[in-house]
Tab-separated table of C-alpha atoms in Angstrom:
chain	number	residue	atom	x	y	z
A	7	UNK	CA	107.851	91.550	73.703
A	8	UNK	CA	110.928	93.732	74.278
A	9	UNK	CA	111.382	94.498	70.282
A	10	UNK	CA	107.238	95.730	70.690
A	11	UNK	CA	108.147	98.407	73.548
A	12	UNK	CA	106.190	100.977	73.091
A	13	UNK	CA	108.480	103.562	74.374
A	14	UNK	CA	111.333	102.436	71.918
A	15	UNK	CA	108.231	102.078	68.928
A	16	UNK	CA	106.940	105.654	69.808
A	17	UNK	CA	110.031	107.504	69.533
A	18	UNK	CA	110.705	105.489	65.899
A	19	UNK	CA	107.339	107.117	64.890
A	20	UNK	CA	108.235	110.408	66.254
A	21	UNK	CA	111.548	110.787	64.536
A	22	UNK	CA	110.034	108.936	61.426
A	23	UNK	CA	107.172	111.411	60.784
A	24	UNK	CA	109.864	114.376	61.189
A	25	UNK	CA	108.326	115.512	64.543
A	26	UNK	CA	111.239	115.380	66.365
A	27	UNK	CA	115.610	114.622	65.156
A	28	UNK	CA	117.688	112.682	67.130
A	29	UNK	CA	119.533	115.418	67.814
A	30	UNK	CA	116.162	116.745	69.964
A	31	UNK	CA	115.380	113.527	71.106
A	32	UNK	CA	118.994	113.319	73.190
A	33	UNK	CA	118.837	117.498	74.424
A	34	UNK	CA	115.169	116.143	75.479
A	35	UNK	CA	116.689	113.435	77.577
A	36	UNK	CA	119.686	115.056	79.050
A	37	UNK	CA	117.176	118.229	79.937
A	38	UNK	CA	115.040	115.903	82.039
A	39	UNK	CA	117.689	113.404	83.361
A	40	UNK	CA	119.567	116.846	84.834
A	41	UNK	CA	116.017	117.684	85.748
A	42	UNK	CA	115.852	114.283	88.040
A	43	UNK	CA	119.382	114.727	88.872
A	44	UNK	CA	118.924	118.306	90.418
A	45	UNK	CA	115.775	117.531	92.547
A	46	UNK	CA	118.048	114.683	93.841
A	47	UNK	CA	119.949	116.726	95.058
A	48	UNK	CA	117.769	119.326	96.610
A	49	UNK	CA	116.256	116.247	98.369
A	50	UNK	CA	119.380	115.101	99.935
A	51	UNK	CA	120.597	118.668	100.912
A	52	UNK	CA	117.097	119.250	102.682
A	53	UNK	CA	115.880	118.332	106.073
A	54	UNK	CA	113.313	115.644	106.678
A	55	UNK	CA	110.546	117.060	107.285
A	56	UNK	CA	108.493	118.170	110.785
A	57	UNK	CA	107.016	115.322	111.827
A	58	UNK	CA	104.199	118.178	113.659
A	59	UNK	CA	103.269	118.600	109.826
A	60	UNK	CA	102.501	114.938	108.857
A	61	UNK	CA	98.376	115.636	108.926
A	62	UNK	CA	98.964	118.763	107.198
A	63	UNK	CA	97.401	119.015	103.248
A	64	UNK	CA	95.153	116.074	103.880
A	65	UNK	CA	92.560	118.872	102.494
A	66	UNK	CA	92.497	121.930	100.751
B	30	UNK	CA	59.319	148.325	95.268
B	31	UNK	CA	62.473	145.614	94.877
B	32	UNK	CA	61.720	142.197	94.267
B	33	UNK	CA	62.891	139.966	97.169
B	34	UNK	CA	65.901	137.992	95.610
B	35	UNK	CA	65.249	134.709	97.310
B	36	UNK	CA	62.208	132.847	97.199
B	37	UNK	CA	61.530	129.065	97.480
B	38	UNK	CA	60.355	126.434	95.136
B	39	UNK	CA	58.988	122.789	96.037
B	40	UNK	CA	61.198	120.754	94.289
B	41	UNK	CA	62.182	116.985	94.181
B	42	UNK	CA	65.849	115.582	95.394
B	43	UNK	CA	66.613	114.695	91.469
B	44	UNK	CA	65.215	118.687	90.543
B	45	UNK	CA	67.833	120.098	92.953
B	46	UNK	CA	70.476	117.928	91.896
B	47	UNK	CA	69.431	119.166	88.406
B	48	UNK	CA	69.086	122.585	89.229
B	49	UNK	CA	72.671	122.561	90.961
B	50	UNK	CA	74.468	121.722	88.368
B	51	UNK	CA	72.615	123.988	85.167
B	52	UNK	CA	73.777	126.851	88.083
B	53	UNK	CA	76.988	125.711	88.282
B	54	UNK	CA	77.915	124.966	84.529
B	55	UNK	CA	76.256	128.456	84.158
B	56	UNK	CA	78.266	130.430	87.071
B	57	UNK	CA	81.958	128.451	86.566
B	58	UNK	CA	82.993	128.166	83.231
B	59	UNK	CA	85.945	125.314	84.574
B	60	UNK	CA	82.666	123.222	85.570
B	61	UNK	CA	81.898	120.133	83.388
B	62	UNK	CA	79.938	116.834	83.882
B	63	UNK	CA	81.255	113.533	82.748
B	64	UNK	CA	79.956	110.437	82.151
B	65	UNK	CA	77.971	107.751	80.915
B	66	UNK	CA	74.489	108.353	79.820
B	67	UNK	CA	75.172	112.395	80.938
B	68	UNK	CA	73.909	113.584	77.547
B	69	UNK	CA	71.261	110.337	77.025
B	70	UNK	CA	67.464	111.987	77.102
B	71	UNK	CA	66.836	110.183	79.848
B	72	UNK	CA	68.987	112.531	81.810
B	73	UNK	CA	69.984	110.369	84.310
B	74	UNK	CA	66.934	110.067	86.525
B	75	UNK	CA	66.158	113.822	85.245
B	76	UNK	CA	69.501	115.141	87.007
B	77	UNK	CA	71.342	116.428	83.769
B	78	UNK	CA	68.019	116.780	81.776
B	79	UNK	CA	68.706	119.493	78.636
B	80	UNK	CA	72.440	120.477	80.230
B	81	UNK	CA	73.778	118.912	76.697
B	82	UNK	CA	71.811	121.295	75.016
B	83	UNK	CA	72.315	123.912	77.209
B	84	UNK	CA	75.987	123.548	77.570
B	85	UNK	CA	77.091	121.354	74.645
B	86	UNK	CA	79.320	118.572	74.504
B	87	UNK	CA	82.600	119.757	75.447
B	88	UNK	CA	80.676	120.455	78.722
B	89	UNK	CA	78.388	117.661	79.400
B	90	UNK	CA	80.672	114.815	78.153
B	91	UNK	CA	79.492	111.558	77.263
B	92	UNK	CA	82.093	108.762	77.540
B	93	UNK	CA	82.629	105.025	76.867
B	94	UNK	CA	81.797	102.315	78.968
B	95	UNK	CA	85.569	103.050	80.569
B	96	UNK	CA	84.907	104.176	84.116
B	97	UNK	CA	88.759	103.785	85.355
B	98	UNK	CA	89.613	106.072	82.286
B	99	UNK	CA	87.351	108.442	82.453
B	100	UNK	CA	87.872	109.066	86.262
B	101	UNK	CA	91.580	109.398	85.658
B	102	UNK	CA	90.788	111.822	82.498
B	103	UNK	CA	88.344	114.005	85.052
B	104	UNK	CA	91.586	113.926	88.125
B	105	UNK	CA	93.994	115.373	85.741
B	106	UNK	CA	91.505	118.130	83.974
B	107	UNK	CA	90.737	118.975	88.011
B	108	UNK	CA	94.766	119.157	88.245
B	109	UNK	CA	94.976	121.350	85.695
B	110	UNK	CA	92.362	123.986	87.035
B	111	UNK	CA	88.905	122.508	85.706
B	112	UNK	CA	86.314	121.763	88.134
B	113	UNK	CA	84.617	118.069	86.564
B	114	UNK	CA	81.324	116.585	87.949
B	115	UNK	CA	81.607	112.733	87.533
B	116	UNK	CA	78.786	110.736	86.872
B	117	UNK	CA	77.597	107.269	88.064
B	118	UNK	CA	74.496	105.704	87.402
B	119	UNK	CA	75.427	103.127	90.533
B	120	UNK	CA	77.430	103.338	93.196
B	121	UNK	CA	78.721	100.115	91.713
B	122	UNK	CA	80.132	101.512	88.896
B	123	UNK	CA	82.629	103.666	90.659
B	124	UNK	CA	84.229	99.923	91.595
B	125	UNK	CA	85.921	99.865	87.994
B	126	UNK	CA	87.787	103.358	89.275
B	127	UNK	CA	88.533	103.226	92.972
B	128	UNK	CA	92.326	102.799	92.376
B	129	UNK	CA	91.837	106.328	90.712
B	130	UNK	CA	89.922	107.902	93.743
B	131	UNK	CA	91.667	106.269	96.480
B	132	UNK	CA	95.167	106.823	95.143
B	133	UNK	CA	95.179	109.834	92.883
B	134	UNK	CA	92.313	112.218	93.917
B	135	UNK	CA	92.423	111.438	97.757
B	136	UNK	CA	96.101	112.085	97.659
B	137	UNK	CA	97.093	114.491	95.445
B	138	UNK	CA	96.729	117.278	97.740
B	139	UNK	CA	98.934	115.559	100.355
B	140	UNK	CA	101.620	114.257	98.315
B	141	UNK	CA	102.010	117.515	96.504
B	142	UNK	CA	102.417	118.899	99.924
B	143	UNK	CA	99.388	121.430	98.523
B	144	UNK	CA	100.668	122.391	94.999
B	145	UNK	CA	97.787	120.405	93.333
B	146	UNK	CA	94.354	120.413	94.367
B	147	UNK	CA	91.871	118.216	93.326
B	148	UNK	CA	88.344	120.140	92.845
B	149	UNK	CA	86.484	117.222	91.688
B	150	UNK	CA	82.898	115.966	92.323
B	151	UNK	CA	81.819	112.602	91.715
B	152	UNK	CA	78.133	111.746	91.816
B	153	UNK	CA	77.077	108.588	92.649
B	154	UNK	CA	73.477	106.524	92.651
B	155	UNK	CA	72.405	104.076	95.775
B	156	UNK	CA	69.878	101.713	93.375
B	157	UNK	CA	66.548	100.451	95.386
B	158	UNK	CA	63.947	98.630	94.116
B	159	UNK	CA	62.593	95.921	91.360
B	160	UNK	CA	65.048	94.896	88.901
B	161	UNK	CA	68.497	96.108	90.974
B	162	UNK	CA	68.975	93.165	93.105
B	163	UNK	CA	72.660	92.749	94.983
B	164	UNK	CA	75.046	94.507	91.841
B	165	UNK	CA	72.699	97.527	91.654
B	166	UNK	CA	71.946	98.683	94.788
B	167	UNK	CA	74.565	98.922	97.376
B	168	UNK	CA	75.451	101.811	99.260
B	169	UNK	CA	79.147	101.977	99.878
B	170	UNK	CA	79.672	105.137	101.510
B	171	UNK	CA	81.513	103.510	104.584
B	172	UNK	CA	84.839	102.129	101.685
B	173	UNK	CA	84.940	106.005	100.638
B	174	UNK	CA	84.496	107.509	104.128
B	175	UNK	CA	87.207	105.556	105.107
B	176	UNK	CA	89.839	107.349	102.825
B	177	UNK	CA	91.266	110.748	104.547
B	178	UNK	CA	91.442	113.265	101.378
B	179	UNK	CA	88.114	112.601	100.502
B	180	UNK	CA	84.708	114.200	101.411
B	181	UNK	CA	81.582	112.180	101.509
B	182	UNK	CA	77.921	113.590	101.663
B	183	UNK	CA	75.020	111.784	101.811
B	184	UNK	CA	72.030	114.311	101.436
B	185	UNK	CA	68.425	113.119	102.505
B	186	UNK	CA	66.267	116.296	101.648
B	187	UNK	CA	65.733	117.929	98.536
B	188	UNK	CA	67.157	120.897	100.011
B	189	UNK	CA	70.158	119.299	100.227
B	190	UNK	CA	70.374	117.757	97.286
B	191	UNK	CA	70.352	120.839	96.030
B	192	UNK	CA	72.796	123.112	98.092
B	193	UNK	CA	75.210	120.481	98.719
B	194	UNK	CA	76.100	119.675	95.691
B	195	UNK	CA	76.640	123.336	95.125
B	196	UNK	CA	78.889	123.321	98.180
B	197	UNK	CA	80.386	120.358	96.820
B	198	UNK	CA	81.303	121.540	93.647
B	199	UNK	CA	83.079	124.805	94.956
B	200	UNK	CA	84.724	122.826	97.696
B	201	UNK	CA	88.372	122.339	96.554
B	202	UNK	CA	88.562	118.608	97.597
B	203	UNK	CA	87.670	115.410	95.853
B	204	UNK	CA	83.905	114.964	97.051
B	205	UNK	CA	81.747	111.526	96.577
B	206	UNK	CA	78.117	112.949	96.766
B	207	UNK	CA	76.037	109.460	97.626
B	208	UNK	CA	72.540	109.538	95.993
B	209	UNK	CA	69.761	107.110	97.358
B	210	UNK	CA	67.464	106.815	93.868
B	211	UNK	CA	64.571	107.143	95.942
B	212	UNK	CA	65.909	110.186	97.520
B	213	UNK	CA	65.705	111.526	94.246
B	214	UNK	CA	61.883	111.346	94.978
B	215	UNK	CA	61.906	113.373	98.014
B	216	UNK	CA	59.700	116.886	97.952
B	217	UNK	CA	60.676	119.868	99.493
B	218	UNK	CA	60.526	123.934	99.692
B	219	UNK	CA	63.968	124.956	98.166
B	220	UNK	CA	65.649	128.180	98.087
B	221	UNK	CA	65.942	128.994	94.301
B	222	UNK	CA	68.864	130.876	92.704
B	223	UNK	CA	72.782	130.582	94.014
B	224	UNK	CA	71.717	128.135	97.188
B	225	UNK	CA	74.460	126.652	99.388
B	226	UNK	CA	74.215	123.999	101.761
B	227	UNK	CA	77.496	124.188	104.216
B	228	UNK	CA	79.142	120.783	104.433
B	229	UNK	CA	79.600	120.916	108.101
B	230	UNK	CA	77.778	117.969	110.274
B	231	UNK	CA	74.683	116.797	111.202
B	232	UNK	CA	71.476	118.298	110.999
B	233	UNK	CA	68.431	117.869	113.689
B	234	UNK	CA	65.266	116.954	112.194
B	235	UNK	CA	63.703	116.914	115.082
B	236	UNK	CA	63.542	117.661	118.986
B	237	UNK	CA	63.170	115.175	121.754
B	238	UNK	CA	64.415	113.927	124.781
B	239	UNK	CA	63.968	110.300	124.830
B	240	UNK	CA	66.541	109.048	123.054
B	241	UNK	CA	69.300	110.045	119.951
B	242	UNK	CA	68.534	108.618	116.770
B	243	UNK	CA	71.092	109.300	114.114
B	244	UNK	CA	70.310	108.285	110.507
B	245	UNK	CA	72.039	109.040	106.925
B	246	UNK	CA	71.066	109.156	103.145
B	247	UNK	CA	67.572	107.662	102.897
B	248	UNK	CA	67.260	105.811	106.116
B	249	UNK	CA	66.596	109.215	107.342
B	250	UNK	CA	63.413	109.427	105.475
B	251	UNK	CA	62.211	106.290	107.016
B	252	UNK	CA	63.417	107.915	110.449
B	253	UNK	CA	61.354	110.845	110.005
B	254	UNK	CA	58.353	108.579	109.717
B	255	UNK	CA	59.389	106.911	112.549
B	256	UNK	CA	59.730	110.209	114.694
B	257	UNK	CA	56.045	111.051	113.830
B	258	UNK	CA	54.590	108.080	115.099
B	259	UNK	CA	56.517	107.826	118.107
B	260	UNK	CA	55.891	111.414	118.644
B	261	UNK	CA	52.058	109.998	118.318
B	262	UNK	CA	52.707	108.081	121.159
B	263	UNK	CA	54.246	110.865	123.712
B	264	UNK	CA	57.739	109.790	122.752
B	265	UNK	CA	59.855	112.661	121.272
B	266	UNK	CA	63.176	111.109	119.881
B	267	UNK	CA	66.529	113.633	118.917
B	268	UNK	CA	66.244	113.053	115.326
B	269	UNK	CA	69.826	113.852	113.577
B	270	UNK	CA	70.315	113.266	109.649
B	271	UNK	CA	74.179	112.824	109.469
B	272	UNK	CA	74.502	114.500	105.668
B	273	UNK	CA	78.547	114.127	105.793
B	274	UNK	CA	80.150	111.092	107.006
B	275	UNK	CA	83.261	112.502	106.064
B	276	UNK	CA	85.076	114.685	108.010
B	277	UNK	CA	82.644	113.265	110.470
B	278	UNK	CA	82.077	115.798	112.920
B	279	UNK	CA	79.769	114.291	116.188
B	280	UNK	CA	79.764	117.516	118.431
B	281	UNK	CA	75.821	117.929	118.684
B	282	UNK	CA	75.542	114.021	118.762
B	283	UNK	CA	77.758	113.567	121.684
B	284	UNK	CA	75.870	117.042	123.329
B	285	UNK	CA	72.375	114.906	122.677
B	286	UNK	CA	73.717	111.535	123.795
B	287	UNK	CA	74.571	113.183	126.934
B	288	UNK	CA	70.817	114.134	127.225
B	289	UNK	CA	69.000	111.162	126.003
B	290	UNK	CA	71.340	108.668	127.360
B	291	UNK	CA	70.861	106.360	124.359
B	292	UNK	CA	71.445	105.976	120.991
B	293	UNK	CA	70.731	104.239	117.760
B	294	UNK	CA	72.218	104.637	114.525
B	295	UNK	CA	70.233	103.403	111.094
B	296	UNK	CA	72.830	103.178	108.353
B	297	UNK	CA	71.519	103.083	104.776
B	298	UNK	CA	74.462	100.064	103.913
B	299	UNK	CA	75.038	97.070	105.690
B	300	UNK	CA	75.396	97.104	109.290
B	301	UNK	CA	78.607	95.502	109.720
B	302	UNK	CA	81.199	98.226	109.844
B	303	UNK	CA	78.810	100.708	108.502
B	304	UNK	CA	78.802	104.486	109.628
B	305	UNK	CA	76.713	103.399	112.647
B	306	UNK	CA	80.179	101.395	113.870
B	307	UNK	CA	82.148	104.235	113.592
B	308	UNK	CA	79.586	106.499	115.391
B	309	UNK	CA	79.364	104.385	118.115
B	310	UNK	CA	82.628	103.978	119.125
B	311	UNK	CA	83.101	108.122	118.966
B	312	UNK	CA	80.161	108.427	121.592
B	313	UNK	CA	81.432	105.383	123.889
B	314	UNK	CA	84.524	106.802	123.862
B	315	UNK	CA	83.639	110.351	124.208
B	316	UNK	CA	80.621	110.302	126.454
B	317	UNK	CA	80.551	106.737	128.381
B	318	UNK	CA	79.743	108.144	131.704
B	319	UNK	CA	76.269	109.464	130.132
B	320	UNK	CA	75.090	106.190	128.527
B	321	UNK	CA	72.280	104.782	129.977
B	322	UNK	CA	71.882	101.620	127.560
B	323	UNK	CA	74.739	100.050	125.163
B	324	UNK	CA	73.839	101.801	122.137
B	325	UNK	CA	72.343	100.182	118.903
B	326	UNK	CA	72.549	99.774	115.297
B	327	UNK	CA	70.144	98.895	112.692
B	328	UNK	CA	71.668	98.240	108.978
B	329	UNK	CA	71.019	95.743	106.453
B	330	UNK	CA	71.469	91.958	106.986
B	331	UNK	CA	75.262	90.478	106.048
B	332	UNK	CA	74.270	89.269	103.210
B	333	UNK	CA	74.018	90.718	99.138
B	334	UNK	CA	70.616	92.426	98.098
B	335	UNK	CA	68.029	90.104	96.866
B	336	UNK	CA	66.591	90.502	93.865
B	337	UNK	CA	63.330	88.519	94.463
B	338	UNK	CA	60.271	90.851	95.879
B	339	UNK	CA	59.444	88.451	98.190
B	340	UNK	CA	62.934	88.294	99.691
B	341	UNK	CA	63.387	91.900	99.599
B	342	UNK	CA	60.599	92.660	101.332
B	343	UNK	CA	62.433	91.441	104.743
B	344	UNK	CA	65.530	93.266	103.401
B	345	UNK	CA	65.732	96.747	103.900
B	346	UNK	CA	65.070	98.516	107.605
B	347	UNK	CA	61.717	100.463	107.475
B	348	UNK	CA	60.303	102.964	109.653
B	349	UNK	CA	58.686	100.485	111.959
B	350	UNK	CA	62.017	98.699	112.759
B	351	UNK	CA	62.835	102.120	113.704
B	352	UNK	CA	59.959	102.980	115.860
B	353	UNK	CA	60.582	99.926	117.532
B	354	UNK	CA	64.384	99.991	118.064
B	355	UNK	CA	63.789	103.563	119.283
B	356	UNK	CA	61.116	102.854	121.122
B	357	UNK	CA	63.063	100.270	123.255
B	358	UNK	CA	65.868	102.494	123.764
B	359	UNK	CA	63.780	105.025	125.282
B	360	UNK	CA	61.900	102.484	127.581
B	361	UNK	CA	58.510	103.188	126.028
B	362	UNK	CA	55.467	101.042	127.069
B	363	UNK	CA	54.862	98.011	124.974
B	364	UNK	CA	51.540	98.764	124.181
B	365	UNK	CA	52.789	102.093	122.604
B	366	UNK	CA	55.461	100.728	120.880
B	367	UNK	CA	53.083	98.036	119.006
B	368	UNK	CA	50.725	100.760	118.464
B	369	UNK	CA	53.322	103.063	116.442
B	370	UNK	CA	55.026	100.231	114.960
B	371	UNK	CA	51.518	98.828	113.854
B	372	UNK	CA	50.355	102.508	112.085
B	373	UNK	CA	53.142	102.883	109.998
B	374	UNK	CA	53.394	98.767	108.949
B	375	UNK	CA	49.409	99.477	108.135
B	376	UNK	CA	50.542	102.878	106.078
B	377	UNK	CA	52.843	100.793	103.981
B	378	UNK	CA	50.346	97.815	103.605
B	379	UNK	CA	48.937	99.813	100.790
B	380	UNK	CA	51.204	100.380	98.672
B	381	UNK	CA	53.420	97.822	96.677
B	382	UNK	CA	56.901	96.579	97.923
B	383	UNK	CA	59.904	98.005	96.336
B	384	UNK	CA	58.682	101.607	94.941
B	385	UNK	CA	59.290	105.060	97.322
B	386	UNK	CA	56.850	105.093	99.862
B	387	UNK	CA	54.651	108.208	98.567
B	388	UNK	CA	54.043	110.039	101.929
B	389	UNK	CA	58.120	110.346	101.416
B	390	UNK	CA	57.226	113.977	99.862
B	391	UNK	CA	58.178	116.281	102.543
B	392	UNK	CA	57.702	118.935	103.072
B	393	UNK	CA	59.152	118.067	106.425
C-alpha cells in the first residue's frame, strides 16, 4: 500500500502532465514548511491565553 | 393613498418554509440550498417547490446519496463567505454527517478564535405517520442541542416556520432548524414579504395560572388542544412553546413556575434525557422554593417507533395525555379532568390513526 500513496501518486501526475517542475514542487514545500516553522514560533513566543476568555467565540 | 407594506397571508408550516427560502435565495445572492431531492418535483413536502427553476442549479443543488460529503462541501462554501441551506428529508439522515456538524461547523468559530464563521442552515424533517416506523421518524433535537456552537429551533406555527428560518439563515452560526412533517400541515395568518422571527426563547401561547406547561416542535400543537379543553373546564394552564432549545433561555419559564408552582414539560423525542430533562433541572435549581409539586415530563416510551398502526397508536403523547398530566398538576377535580380528557379522545375518534389531526389548522 505504501508504493499506492496517493500523495506520492498525485504529485507523479502533477509533474507528469507539466503542471508543475520539480523545481516548483521543492520552493512549494520549503514555502509552507517555513510557513509551519514560523507560526511555531509565534506560538512559543506568545502567552497562553486568558483563561477569562475560554467561553469566548462559542458564537458569532 | 400608499399601500400598507405588510399584510398577512394564511399559510401552511411547509408554505412558510417555502416562502423563506424563494426570499432568501432572492435577497442574498451567497444563499444556496443543498441536497437530496432539493430540485425533485416533489419539492420536498412542497418546501423548495419551483426554487430550481427559479434559481437554477448552481443554486438549488441536487447531490448524491453522500450526506457526510455534501455537509462537509456546504461547511467549507459557508467558510468561504456563502450562506448554504442543507437539506434533509429525515432527521435520520443527518446521522451519516454528524462528525461534520459536531466537529467542523459547531467549532469552527471557536477554534478559529472568530476568523471563520460558519453561516450555515441545515434543515431537517421529524417523520410521523404510516410507513416511517423507528428509522424515519425520530426527533433528535436533544444530540444537537447538546453541542455549544450550534443553534437549534424547533418551530411549531406556520409563522414560525416562516420567520425563523429567515432568522436562521441570516444568523451567522451553524443552525439545525427541526421540522415535525406534520407541522408542515399547520395553518396560520403570516406576515408576507421580508418576515423575521427573532431566535430568542419561548413563546406563550396562552395565559393561565394553574400550572406551566412547556412544549416544543409539534407536541405544542397537541398542547394547544389540550389548553382549550382544560380551559373548557375552568382550568387556564401557562402555555409556553419552547421554539429554541438552543441557547436555551428559561427566564419567563422560571417567572411562570414561580406563579403556577408546577410544571410539565411534553418533549416531541423520547423522554429520557429529552429537552424536558434539561428544563427541569434549570427550574429545580433556579426556583425550588416556589415548587409546589415535583415537576413532570411526558415524552415518548424508551423504546424505537413502531411501525405497526396498531402499536403506534399507544405511541406518541396526544392532547389528552396532556390534559390529564396538566390537569393533575394543577389539582383539578376528577370529574373535570375525565371530562376534558374524554372530548378531545372523542375529537380524535373520528379520524384515522397516524395522519395530522385536521383541527391542527390554526389559526391559533
Amino acid at each position: 500500500w505504501r508504493e499506492r500513496c496517493p500523495i506520492d501518486l498525485y504529485r507523479l501526475r502533477l509533474t507528469e502532465s507539466g503542471i508543475i517542475d520539480a523545481v516548483q514542487d521543492r520552493l512549494l514545500e520549503e514555502s509552507i514548511e517555513s510557513e509551519i516553522a514560523e507560526a511555531f514560533d509565534v506560538a512559543k513566543a506568545s502567552p497562553f491565553p486568558d483563561p477569562l476568555t475560554v467561553s469566548h467565540n462559542v458564537y458569532a | 393613498m400608499p399601500k400598507p407594506e405588510l399584510t398577512e397571508r394564511q399559510q401552511s408550516g411547509a408554505e412558510g418554509i417555502r416562502d423563506a427560502l424563494d426570499i432568501a435565495l432572492e435577497k442574498n445572492a451567497s444563499v444556496f440550498l443543498i441536497g437530496e431531492g432539493v430540485a425533485d418535483p416533489k419539492g420536498i413536502f412542497g418546501t423548495t417547490t419551483g426554487l430550481i427553476d427559479k434559481y437554477g442549479s448552481q443554486r438549488v443543488v441536487e447531490t448524491p446519496i453522500a450526506e457526510n460529503g455534501f455537509t462537509g462541501v456546504a461547511i467549507g462554501a459557508a467558510m468561504m463567505g456563502q450562506r448554504p441551506v442543507v437539506i434533509h428529508q429525515r432527521v435520520e439522515f443527518a446521522l451519516l454527517a454528524m462528525e461534520q456538524i459536531v466537529n467542523n461547523a459547531a467549532k469552527t468559530h471557536y477554534v478559529s478564535d472568530g476568523a471563520h464563521s460558519l453561516p450555515m442552515v441545515v434543515r431537517l424533517v421529524v417523520g410521523r405517520g404510516w410507513g416511517q416506523g423507528p428509522l424515519h421518524s425520530q426527533s433528535l433535537e436533544t444530540l444537537f442541542g447538546y453541542v455549544p456552537g450550534l443553534k437549534v429551533l424547533m418551530p411549531a406555527t406556520a409563522e414560525d416556520c416562516k420567520g425563523m428560518l429567515l432568522s436562521a439563515i441570516e444568523d451567522n452560526n451553524p443552525v439545525i432548524f427541526l421540522e415535525h412533517r406534520w407541522v408542515h400541515y399547520v395553518q396560520g395568518r403570516v406576515p408576507t414579504g421580508y418576515h423575521l422571527s427573532p431566535i430568542d426563547g419561548p413563546k406563550r401561547l396562552w395565559r393561565g395560572e394553574k400550572v406551566t406547561v412547556v412544549s416544543s416542535s409539534y407536541m405544542t400543537l397537541e398542547a394547544i388542544q389540550a389548553a382549550r379543553a382544560l380551559s373548557e373546564q375552568g382550568c387556564e394552564i401557562d402555555l409556553f412553546d419552547l421554539r429554541v432549545l438552543r441557547p436555551l433561555k428559561l427566564d419567563d419559564v422560571i417567572e411562570s413556575v414561580r406563579r403556577t408552582g408546577r410544571l410539565l414539560v411534553v418533549d416531541t423525542g423520547w423522554k429520557i434525557l429529552g429537552p424536558g430533562a434539561e428544563i427541569v433541572a434549570q427550574v429545580v435549581e433556579r426556583c425550588f422554593e416556589a415548587l409546589q409539586a415535583p415537576p413532570q415530563r411526558l415524552g415518548l416510551p424508551d423504546h424505537p417507533t413502531p411501525s405497526s398502526k396498531s402499536l403506534a397508536a399507544a405511541f406518541y403523547v396526544r392532547a389528552e395525555d396532556i390534559a390529564i398530566a396538566a390537569g393533575v398538576l394543577a389539582e383539578l377535580s376528577r370529574g373535570a379532568i375525565e371530562r376534558a380528557a374524554s372530548k378531545l379522545s372523542a375529537e380524535r375518534q373520528s379520524h384515522p390513526i397516524d395522519v395530522p389531526h385536521p383541527s391542527f389548522q390554526g389559526p391559533f
